[in-house]
Coordinates of N, CA and C in Angstrom, one line a residue:
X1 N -17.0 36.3 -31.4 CA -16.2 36.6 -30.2 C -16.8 37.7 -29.4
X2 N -18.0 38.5 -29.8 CA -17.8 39.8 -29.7 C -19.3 39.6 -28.3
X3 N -20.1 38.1 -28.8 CA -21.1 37.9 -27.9 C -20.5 36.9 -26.6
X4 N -19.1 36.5 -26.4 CA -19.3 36.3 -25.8 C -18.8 37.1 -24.4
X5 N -19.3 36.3 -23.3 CA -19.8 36.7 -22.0 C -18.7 36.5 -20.9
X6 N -17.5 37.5 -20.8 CA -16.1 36.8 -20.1 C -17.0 36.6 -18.5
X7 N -17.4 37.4 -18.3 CA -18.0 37.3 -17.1 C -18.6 35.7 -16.1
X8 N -19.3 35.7 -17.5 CA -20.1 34.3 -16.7 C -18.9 33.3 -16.9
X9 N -17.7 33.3 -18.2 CA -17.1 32.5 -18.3 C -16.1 32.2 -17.8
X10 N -15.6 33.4 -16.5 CA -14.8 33.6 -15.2 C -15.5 33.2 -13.8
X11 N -16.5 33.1 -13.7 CA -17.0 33.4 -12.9 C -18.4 33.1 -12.6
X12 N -19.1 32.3 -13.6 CA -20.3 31.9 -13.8 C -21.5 32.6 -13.6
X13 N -22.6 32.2 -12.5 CA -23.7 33.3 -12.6 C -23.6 34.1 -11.6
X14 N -22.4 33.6 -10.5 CA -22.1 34.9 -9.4 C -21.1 36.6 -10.2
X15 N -21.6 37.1 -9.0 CA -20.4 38.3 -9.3 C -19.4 38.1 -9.1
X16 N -18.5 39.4 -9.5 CA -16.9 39.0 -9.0 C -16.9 39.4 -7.5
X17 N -17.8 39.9 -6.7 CA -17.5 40.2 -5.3 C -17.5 38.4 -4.7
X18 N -18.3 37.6 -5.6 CA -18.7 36.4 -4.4 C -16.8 35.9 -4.6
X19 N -15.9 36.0 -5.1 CA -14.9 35.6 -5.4 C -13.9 36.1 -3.8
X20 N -14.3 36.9 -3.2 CA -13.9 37.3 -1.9 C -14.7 36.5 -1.1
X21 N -15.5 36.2 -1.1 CA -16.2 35.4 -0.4 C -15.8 34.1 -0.3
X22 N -15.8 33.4 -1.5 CA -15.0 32.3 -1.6 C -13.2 32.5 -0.9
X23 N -12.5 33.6 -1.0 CA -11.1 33.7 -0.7 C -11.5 33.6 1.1
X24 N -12.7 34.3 1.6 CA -12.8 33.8 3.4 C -13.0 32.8 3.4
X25 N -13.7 32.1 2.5 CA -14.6 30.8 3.3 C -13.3 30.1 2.9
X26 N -12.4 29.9 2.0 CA -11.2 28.8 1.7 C -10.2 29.1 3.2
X27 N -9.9 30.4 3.7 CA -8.9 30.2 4.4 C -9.6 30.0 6.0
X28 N -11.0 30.5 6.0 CA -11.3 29.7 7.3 C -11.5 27.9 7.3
X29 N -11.5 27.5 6.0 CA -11.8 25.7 6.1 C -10.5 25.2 6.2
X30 N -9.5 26.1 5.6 CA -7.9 26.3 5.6 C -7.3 25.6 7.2
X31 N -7.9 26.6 8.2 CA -8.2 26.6 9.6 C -8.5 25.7 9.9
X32 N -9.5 25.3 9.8 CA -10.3 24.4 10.7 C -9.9 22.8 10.1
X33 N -9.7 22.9 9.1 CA -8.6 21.5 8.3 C -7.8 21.3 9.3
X34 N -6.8 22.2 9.7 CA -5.6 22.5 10.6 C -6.1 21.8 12.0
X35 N -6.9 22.7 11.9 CA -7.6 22.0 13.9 C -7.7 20.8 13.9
X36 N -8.8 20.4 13.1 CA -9.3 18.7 12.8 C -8.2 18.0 12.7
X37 N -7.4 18.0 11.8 CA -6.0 17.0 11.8 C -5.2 17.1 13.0
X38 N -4.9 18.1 14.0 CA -4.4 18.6 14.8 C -5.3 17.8 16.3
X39 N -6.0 18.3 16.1 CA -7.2 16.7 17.2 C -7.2 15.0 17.0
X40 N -7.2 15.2 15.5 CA -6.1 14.1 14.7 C -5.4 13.1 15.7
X41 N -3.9 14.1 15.9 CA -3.0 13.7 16.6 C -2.4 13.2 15.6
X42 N -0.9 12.5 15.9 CA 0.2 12.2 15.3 C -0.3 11.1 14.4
X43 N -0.9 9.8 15.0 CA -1.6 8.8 14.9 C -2.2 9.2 13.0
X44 N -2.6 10.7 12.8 CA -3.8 10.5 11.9 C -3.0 11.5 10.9
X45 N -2.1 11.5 10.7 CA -0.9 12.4 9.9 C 0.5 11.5 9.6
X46 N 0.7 10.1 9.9 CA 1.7 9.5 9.4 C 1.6 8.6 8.5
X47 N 2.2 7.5 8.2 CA 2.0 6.4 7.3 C 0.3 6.1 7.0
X48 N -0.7 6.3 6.4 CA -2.1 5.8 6.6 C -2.2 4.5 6.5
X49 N -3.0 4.1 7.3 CA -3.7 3.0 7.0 C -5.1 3.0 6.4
X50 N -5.9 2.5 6.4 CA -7.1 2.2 5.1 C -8.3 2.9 6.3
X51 N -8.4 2.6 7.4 CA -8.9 3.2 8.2 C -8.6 4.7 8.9
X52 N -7.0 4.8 8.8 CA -7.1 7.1 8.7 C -7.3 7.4 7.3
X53 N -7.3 6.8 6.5 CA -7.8 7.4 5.0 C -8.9 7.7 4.9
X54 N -10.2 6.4 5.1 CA -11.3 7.4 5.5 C -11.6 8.4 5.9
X55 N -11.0 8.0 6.8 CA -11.1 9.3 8.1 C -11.0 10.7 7.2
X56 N -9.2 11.0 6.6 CA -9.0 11.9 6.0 C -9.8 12.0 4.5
X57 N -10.4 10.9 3.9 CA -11.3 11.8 2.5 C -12.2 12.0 3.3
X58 N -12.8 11.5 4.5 CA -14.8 12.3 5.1 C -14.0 14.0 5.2
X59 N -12.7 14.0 5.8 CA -12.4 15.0 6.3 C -12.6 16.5 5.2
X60 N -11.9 15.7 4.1 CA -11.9 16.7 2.6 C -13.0 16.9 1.9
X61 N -14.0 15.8 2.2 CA -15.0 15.8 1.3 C -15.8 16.8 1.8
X62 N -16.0 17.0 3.6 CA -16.6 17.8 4.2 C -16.4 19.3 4.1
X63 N -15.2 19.4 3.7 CA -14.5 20.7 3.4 C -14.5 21.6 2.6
X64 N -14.3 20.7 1.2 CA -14.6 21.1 0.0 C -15.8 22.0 -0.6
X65 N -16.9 21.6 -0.1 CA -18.3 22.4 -0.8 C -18.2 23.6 -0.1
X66 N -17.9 23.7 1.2 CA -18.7 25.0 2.1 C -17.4 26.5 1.1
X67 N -16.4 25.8 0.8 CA -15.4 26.5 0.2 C -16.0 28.2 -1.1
X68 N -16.7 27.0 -1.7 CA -17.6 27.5 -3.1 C -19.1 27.1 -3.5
X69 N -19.8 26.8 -2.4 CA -21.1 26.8 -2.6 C -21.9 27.9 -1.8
X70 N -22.3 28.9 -1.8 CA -22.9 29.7 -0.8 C -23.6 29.6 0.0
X71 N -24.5 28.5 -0.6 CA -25.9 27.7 0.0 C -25.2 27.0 1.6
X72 N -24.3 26.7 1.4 CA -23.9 25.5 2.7 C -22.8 26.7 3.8
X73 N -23.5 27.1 4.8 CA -22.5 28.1 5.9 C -21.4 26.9 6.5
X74 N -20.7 27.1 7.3 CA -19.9 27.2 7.8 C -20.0 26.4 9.2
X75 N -21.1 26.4 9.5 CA -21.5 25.6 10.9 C -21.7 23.8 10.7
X76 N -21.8 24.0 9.0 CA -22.3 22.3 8.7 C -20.7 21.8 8.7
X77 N -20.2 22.1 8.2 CA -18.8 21.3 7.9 C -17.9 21.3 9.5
X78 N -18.6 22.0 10.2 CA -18.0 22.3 11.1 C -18.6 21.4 12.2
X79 N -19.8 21.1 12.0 CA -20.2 19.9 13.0 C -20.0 18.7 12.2
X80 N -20.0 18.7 11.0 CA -19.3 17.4 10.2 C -17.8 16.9 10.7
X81 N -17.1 18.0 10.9 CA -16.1 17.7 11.6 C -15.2 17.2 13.0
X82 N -16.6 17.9 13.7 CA -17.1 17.2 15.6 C -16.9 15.8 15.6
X83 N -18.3 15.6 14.2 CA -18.7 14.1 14.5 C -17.4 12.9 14.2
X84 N -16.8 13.2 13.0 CA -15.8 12.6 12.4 C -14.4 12.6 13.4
X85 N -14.1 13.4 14.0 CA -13.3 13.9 14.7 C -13.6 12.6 16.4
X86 N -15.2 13.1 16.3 CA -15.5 12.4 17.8 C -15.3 11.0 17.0
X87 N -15.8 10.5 16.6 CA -16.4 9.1 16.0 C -14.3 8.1 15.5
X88 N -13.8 9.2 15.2 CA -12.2 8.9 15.0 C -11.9 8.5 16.2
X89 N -12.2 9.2 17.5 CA -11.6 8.9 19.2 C -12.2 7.8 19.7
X90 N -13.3 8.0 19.0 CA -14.1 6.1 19.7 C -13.7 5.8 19.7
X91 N -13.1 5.8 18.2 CA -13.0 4.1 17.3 C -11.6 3.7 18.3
X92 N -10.6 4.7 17.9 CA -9.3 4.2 18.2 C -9.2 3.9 19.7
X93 N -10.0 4.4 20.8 CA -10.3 4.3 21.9 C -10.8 2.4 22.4
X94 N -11.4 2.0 21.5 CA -11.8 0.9 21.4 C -11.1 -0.1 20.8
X95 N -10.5 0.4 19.6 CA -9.4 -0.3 18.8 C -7.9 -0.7 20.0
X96 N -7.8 0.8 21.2 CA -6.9 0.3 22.0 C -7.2 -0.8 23.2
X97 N -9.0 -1.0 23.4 CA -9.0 -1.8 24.3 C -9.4 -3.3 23.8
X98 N -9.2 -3.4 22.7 CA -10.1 -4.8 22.3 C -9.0 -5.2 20.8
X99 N -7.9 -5.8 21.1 CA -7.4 -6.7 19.9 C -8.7 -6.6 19.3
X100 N -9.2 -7.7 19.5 CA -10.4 -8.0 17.7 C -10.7 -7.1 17.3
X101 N -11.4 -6.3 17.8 CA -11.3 -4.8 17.2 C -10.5 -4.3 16.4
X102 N -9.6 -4.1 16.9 CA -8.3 -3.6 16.1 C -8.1 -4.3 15.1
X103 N -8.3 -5.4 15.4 CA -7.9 -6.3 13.9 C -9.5 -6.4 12.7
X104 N -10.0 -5.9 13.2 CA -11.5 -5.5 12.4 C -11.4 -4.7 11.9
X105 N -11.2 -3.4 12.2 CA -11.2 -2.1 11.8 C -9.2 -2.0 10.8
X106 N -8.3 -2.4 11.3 CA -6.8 -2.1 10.6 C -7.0 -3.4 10.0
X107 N -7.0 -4.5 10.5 CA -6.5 -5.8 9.6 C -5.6 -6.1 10.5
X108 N -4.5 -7.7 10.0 CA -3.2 -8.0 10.6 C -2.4 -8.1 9.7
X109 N -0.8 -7.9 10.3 CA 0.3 -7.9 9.6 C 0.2 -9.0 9.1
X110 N 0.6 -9.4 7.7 CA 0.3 -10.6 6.9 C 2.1 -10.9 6.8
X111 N 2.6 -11.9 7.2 CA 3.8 -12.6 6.5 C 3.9 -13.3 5.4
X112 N 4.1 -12.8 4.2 CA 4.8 -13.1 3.0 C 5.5 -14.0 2.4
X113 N 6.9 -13.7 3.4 CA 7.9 -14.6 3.4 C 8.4 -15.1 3.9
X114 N 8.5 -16.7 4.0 CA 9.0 -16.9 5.7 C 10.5 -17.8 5.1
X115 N 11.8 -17.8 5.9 CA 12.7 -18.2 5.1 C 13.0 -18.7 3.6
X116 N 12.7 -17.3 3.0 CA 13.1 -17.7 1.7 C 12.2 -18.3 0.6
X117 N 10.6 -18.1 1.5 CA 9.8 -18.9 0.4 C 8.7 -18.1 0.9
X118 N 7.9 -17.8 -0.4 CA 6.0 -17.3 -0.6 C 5.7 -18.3 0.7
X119 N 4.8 -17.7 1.7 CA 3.5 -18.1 2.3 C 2.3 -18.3 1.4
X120 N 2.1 -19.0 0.5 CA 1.8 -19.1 -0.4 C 0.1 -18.7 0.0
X121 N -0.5 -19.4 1.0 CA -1.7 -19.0 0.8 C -2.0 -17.6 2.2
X122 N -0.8 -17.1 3.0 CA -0.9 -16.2 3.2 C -1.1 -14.6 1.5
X123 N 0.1 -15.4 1.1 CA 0.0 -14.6 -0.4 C -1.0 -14.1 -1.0
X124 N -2.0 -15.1 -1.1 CA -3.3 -15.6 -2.0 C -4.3 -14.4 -1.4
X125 N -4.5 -14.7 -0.3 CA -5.8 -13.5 0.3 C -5.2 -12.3 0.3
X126 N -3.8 -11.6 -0.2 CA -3.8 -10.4 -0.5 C -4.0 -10.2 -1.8
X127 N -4.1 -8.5 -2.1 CA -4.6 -8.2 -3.5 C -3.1 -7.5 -4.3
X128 N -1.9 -7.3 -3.3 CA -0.7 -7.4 -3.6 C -0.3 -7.8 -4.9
X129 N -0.2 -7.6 -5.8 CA 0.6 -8.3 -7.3 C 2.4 -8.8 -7.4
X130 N 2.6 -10.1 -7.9 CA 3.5 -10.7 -7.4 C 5.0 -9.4 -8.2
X131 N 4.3 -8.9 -9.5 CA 5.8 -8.2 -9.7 C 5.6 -6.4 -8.9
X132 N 4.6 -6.4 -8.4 CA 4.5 -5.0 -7.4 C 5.2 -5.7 -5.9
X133 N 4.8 -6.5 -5.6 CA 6.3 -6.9 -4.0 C 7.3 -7.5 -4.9
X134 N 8.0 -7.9 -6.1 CA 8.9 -7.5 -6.2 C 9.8 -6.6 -6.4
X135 N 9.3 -5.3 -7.0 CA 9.5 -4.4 -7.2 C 9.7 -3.8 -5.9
X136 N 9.1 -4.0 -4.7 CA 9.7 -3.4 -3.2 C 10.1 -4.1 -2.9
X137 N 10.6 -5.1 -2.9 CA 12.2 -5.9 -2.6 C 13.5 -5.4 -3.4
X138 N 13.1 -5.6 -4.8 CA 14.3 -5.0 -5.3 C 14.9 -3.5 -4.9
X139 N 13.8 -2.8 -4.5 CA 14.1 -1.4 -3.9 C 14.8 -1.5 -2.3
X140 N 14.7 -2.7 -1.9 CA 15.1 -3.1 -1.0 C 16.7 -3.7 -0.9
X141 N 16.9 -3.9 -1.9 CA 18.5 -4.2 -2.5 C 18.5 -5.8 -2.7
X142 N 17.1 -6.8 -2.9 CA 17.0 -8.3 -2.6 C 17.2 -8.5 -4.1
X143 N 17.9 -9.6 -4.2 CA 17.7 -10.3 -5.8 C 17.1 -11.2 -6.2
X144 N 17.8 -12.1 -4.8 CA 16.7 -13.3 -4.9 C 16.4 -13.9 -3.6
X145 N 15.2 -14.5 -3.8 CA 14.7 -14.8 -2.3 C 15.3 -15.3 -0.9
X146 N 16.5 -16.1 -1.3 CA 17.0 -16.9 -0.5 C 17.7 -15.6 0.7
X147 N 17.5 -14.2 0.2 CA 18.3 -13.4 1.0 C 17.3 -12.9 2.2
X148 N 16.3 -13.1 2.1 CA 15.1 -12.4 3.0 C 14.7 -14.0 3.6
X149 N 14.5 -13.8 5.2 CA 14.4 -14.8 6.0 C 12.8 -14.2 5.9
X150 N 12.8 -13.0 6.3 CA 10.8 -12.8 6.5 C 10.6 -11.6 6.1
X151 N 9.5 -11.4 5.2 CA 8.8 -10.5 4.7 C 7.7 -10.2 5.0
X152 N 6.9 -9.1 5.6 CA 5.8 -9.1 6.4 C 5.1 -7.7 6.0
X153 N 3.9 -7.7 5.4 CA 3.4 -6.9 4.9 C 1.9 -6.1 5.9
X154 N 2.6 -5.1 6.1 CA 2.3 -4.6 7.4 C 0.7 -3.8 7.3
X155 N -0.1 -3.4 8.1 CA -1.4 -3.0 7.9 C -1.5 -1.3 6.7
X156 N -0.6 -1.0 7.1 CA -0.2 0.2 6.3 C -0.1 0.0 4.6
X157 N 0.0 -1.3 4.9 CA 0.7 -1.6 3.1 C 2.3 -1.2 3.1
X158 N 3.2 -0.6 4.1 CA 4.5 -0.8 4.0 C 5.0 -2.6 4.2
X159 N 5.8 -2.8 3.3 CA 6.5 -3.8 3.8 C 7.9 -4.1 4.8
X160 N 7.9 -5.1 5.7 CA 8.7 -5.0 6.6 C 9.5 -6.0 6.4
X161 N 11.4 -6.1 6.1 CA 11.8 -6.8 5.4 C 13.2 -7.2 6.3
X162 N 13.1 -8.6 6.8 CA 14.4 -9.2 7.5 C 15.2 -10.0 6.8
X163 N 17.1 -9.9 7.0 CA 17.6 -10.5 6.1 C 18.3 -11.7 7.0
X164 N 18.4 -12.5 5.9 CA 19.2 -13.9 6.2 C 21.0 -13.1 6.4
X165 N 21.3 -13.3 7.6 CA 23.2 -12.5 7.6 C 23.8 -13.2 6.4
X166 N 24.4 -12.7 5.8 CA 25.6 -13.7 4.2 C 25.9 -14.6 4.8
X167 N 26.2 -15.2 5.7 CA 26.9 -16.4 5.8 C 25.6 -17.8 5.7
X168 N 24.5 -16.8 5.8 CA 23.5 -17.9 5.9 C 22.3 -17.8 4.8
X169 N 22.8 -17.0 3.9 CA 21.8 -17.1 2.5 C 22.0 -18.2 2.3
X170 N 20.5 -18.4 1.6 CA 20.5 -20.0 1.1 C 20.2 -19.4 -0.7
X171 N 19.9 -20.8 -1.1 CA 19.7 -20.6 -2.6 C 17.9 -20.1 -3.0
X172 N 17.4 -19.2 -3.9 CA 16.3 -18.6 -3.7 C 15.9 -18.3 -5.3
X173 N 14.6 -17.8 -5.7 CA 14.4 -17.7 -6.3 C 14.6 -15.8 -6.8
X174 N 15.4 -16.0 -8.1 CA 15.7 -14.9 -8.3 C 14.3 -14.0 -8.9
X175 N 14.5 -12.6 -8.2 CA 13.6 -11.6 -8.6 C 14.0 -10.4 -9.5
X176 N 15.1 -10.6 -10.4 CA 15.6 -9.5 -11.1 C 14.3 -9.4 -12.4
X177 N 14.3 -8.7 -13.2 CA 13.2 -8.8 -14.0 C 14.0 -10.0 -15.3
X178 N 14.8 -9.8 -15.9 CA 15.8 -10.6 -16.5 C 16.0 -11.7 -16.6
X179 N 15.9 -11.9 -15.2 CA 16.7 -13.3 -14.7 C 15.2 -14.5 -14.4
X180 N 14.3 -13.5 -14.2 CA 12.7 -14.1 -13.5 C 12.1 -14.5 -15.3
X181 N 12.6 -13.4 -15.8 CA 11.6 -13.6 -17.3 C 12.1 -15.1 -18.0
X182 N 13.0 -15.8 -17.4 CA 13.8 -17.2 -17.9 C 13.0 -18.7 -17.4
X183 N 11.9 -17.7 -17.0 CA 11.3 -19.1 -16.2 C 10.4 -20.5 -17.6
X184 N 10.7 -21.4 -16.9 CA 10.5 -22.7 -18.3 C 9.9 -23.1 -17.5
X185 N 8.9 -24.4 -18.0 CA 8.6 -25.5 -17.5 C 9.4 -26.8 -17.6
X186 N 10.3 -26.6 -18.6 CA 11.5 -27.8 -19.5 C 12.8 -26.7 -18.9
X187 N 13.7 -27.5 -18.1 CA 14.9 -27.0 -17.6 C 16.3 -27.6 -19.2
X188 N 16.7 -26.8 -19.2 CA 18.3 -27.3 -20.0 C 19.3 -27.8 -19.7
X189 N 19.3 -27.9 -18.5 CA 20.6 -28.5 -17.6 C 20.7 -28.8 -16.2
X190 N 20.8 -30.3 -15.7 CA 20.4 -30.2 -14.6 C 21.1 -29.4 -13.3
X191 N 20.4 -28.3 -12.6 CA 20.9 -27.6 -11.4 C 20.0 -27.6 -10.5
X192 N 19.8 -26.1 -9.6 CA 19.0 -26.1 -8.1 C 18.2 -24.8 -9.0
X193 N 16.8 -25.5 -9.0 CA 15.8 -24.7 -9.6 C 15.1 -24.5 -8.4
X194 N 14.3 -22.4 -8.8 CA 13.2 -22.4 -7.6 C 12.0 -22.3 -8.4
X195 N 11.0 -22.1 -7.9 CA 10.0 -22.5 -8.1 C 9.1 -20.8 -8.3
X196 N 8.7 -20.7 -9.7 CA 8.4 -19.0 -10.2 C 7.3 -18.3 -9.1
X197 N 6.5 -19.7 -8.3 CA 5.4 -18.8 -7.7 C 5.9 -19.0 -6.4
X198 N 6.3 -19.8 -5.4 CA 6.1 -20.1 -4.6 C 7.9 -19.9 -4.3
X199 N 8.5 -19.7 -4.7 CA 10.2 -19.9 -4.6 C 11.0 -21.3 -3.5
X200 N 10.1 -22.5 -3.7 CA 10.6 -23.8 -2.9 C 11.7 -24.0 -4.1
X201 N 13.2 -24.3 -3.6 CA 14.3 -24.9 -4.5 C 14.2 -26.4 -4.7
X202 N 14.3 -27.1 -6.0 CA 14.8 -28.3 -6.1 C 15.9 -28.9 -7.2
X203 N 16.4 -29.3 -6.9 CA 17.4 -30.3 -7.8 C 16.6 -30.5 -9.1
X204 N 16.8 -30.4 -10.2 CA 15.9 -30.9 -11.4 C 17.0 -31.1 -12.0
X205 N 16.7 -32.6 -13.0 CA 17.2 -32.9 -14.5 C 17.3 -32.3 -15.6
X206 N 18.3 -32.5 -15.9 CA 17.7 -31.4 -17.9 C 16.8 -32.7 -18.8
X207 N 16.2 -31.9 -18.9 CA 14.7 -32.1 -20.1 C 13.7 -32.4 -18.7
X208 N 13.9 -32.8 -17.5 CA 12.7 -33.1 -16.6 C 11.5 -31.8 -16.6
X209 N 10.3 -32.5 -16.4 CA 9.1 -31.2 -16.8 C 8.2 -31.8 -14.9
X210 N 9.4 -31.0 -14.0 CA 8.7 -31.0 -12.3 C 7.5 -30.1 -11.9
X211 N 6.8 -30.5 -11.2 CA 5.9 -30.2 -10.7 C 6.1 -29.8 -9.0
X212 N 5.9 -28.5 -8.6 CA 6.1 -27.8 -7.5 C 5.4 -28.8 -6.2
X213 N 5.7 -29.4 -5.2 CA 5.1 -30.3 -4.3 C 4.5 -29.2 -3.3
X214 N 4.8 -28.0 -3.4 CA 4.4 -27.0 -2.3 C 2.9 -26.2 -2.9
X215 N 3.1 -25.8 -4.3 CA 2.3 -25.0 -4.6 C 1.5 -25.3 -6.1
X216 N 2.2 -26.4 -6.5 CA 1.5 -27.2 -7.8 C 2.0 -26.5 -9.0
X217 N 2.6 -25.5 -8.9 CA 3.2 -25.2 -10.2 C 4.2 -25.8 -11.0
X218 N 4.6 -25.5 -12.3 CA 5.3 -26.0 -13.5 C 6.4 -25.0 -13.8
X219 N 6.4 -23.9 -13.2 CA 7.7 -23.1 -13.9 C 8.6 -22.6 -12.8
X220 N 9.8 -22.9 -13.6 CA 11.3 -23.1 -12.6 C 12.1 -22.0 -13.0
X221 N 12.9 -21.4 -12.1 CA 14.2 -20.6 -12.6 C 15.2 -21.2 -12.1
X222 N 16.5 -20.9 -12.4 CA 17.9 -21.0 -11.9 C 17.6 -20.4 -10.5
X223 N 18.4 -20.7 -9.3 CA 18.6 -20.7 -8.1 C 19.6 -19.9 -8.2
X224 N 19.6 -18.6 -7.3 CA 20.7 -18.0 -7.0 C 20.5 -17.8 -5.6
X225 N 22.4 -17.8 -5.1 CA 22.6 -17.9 -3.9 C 23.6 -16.6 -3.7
X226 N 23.9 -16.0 -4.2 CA 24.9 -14.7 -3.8 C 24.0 -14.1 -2.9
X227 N 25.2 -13.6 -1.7 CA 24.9 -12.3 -0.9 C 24.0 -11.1 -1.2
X228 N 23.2 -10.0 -0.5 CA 22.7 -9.1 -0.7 C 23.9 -8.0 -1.2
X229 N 24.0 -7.4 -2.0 CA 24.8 -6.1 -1.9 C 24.1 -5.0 -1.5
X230 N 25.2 -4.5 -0.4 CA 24.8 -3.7 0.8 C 25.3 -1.9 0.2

């Protein structure tokens, strides 16, 4: 115990003076963080999308070294931040005059659900997982599908969720975890089955082994048709 070295093991091979040094250089990048997001605008501080994320890790990544490296002053991160800063106002400058653009750089709102049933191959080209959008429906107060007329999953990755009014729920495929985990290929009794991937309803037999005409699948649940509880 007696060799070792608290110094270097506080504080490595600098002194303890560079430790004030580091305390200036953190609260001026502190600053200039502030500025940068602040030229930002509103736009680049709310919900992100995949394209202000960038934006905001170049922002941190640039930030970070000049903090505690000595070698790197204060003028690099600071034109790193011009350019990022300028190159952010193109983009979105451009993004406002040219749809395609915009949809190159953010993407498009993808629809999910269109009365009551998977867009099935809208579905497919996202990387969305089927019990992660249920899990934000159910936070949504939905049980089963028949209560969402359209589900539309927005460039942000928020989802945007329209309901069918109670008087016009139809019958849907339930999303409780419980109720979903009951899915068969062999039904026990014949009722209004939905369909596990795709939520199309059909009339099925007991003992019938149906095959989904929408989506090609084999496993069915019970159809429920209750209201949303509000």
């Amino acid at each position: 115990m007696q060799d070792l070295d608290w110094t270097k093991i506080m504080v490595g091979e600098e002194k303890w003076g560079f430790l004030i040094e580091i305390a200036i250089r953190t609260i001026l990048m502190y600053f200039i963080i502030l500025i940068g997001l602040r030229l930002l605008g509103k736009r680049g501080v709310r919900q992100l999308s995949v394209f202000e994320m960038v934006v905001i890790i170049s922002l941190g990544s640039a930030a970070g070294d000049p903090m505690f490296y000595k070698e790197i002053g204060l003028m690099v991160p600071i034109a790193i931040f011009a350019i990022i800063v300028g190159a952010y106002r193109l983009t979105t400058f451009l993004m406002a005059k040219s749809n395609r653009f915009d949809d190159l750089v953010e993407g498009k709102a993808t629809y999910i659900i269109e009365k009551g049933m998977f867009s099935v191959h809208e579905f497919r080209k996202e990387t969305l997982a089927q019990d992660e959008f249920f899990a934000e429906l159910r936070q949504q107060g939905v049980s089963h599908l028949g209560q969402v007329e359209t589900a539309i999953l927005e460039t942000s990755g928020c989802v945007s969720i329209y309901f069918f009014p109670d008087d016009k729920v139809r019958p849907g495929l339930p999303i409780l975890p419980k109720e979903f985990a009951q899915a068969s290929k062999l039904v026990d009794s014949e009722d209004l089955y939905a369909c596990s991937f795709c939520g199309k309803t059909v009339q099925i037999g007991k003992g019938q082994n149906y095959k989904c005409t929408n989506c090609k699948h084999d496993e069915w649940v019970k159809a429920k048709d209750m209201p949303r509880i509000k």
